[in-house]
Tab-separated table of C-alpha atoms in Angstrom:
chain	number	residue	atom	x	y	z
A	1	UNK	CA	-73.727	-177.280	-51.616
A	2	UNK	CA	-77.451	-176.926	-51.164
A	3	UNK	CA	-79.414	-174.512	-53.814
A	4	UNK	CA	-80.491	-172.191	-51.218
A	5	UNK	CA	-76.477	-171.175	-50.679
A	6	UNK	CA	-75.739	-171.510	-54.280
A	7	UNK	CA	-78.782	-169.060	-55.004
A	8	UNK	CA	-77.029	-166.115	-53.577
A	9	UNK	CA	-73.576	-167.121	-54.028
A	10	UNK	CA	-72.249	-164.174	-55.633
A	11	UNK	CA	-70.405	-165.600	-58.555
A	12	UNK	CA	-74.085	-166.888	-59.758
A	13	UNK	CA	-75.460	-163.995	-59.103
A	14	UNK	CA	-73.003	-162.125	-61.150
A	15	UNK	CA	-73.121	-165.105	-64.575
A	16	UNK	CA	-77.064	-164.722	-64.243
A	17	UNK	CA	-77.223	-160.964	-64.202
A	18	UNK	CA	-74.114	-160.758	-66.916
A	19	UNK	CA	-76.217	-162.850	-69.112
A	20	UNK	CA	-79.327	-160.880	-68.860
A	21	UNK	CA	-77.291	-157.423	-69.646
A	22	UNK	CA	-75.653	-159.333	-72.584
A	23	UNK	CA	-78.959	-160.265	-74.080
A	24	UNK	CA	-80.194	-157.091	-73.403
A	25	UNK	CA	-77.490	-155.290	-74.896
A	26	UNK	CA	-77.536	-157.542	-77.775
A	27	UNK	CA	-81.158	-156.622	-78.719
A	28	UNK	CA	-80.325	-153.329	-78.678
A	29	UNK	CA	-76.949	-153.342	-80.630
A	30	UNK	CA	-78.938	-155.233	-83.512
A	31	UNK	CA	-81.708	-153.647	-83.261
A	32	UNK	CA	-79.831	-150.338	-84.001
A	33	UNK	CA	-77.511	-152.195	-86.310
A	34	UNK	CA	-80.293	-153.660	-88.366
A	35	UNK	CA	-83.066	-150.766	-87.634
A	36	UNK	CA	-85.009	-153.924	-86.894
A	37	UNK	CA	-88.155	-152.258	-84.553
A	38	UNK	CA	-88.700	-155.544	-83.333
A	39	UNK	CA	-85.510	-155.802	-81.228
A	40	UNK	CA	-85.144	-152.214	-80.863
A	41	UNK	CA	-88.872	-152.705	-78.666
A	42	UNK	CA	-87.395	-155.819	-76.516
A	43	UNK	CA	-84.432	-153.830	-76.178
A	44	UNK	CA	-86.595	-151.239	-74.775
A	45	UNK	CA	-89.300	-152.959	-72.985
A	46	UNK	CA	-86.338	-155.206	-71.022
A	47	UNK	CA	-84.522	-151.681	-69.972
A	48	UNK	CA	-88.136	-150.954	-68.367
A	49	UNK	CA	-88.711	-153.818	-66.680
A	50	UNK	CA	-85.056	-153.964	-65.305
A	51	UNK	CA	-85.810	-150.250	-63.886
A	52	UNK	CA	-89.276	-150.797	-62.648
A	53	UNK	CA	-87.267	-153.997	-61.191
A	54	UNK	CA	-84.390	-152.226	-59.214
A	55	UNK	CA	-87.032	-149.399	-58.018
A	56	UNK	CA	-89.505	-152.159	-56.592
A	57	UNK	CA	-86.541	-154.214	-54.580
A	58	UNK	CA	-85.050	-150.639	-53.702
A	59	UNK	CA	-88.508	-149.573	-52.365
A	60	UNK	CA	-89.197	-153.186	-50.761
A	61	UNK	CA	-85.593	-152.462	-48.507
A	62	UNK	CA	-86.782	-149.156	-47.012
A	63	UNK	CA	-90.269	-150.367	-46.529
A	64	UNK	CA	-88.821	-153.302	-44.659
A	65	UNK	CA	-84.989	-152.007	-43.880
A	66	UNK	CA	-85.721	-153.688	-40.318
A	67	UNK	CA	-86.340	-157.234	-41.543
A	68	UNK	CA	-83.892	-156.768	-44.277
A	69	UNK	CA	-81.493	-155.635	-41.249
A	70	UNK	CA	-82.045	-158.575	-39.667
A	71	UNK	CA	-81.226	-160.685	-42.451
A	72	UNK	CA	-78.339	-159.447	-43.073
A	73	UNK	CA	-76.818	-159.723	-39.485
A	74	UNK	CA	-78.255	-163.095	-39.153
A	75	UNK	CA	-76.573	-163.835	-42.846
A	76	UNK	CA	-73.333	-161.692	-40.628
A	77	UNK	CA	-73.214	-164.301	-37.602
A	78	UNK	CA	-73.809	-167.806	-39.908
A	79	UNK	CA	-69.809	-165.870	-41.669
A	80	UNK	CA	-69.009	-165.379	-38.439
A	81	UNK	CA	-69.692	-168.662	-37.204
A	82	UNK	CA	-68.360	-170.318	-40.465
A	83	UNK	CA	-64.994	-167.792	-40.516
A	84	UNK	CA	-61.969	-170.881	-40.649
A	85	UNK	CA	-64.502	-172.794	-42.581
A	86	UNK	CA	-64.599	-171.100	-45.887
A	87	UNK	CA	-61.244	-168.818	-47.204
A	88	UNK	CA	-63.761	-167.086	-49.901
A	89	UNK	CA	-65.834	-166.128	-46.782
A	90	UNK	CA	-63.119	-165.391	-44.546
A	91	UNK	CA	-61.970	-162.426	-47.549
A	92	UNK	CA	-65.430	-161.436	-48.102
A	93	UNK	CA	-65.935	-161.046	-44.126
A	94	UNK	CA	-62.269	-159.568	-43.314
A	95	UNK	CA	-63.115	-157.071	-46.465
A	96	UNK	CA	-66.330	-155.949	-45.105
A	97	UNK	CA	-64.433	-155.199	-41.369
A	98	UNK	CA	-61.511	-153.184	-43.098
A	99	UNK	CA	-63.875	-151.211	-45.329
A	100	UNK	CA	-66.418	-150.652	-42.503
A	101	UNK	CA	-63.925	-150.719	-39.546
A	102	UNK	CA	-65.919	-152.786	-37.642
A	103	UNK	CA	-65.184	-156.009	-35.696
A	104	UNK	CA	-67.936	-158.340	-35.365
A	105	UNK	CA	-72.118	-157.547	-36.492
A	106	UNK	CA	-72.560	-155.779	-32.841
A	107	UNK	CA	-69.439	-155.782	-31.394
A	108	UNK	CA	-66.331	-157.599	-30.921
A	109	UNK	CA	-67.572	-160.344	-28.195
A	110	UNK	CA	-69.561	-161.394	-31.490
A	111	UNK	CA	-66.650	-163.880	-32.291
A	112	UNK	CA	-67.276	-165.917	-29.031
A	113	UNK	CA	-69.511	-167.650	-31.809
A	114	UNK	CA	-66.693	-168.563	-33.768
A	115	UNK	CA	-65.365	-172.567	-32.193
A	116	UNK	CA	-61.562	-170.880	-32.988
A	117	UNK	CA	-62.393	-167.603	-31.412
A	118	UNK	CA	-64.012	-168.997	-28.056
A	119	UNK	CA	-62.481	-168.233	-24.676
A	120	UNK	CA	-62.730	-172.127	-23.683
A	121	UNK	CA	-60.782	-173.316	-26.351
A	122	UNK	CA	-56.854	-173.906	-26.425
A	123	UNK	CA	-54.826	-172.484	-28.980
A	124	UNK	CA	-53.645	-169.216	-30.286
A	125	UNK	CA	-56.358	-167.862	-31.818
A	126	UNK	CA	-58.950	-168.885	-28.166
A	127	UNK	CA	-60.238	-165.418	-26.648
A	128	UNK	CA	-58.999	-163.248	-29.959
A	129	UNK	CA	-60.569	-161.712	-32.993
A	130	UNK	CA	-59.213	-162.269	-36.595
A	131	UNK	CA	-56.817	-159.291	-37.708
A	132	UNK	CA	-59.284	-157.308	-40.189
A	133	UNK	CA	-60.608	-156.178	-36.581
A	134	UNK	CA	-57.277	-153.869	-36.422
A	135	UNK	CA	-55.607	-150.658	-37.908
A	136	UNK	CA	-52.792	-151.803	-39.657
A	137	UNK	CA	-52.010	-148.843	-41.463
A	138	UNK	CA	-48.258	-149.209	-40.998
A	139	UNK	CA	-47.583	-152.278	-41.085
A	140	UNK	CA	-49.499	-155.970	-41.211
A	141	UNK	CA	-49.794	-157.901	-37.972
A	142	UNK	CA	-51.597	-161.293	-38.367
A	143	UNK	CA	-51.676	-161.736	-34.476
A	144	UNK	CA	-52.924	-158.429	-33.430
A	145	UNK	CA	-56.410	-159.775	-32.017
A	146	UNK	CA	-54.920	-162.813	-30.420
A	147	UNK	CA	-56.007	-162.852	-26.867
A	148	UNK	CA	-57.672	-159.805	-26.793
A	149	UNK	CA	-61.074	-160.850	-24.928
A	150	UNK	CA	-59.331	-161.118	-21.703
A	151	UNK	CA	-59.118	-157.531	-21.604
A	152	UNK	CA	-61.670	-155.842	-20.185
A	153	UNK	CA	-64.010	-153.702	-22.252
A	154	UNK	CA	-62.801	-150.550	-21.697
A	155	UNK	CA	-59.117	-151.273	-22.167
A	156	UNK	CA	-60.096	-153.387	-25.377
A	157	UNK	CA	-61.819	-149.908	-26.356
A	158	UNK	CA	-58.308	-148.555	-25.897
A	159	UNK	CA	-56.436	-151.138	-27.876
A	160	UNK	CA	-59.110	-150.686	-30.514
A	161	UNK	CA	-58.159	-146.805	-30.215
A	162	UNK	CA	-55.157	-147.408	-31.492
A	163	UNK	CA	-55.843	-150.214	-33.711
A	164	UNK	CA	-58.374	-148.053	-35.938
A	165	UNK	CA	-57.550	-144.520	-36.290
């Protein structure tokens, strides 16, 4: 694992930013506790620069929501390309397709990318797209994308019709 990946792998992102709100919260609880102006200012001063923090990234992804789009989808196709390779990204990328009810960045024909999902491969899963692509409301099907590429776009639009609601 490279640092660049490990950089933005959630669960680091989540210790680093827990630790920060502990210290931060610590200040302030002794601080208070201690009416210690000292920590009571750090306490303070680090709830500032966190906000003045959140406001600059949040104003930095509208001002460049188009690069930051591309990012993300370009972030979307390395999952999608890395979908059998990883089970924690496999969740994380059949999560964001329930949630969203999506299949694929663009479309479904995204997961020709995928070596399991291609057309020219043998096997069960060739031509298909991984079940979070389908409603399954009543019931759970693993194999309700399996070979559904050879469709033609119009009747996959169909299938999909009554795959999401």
């Amino acid at each position: 694992m490279d640092f660049n990946s490990m950089a933005v792998d959630p669960a680091t992102v989540l210790l680093i930013v827990g630790a920060i709100m502990f210290w931060i919260g610590f200040f302030g609880w002794v601080g208070a506790l201690r009416e210690n102006t000292m920590f009571l200012q750090v306490f303070a001063t680090s709830l500032v620069l966190l906000f003045l923090g959140e406001a600059a990234v949040g104003i930095l992804a509208f001002v460049m929501k188009d690069r930051v789009r591309g990012v993300v989808e370009e972030h979307m196709f390395e999952a999608i390309k890395s979908y059998r390779d990883d089970s924690d990204l496999r969740d994380a990328v059949n999560v964001a397709q329930r949630t969203f009810q999506c299949c694929g960045v663009r479309n479904f024909t995204d997961w020709q990318e995928n070596v399991y999902f291609k057309c020219c491969n043998e096997g069960i899963e060739s031509c298909g797209v991984p079940y979070s692509c389908c409603n399954m409301s009543l019931q759970v099907n693993l194999f309700c994308g399996v070979k559904i590429m050879e469709y033609e776009t119009e009747e996959y639009c169909k299938i999909l019709l009554n795959m999401f609601p």
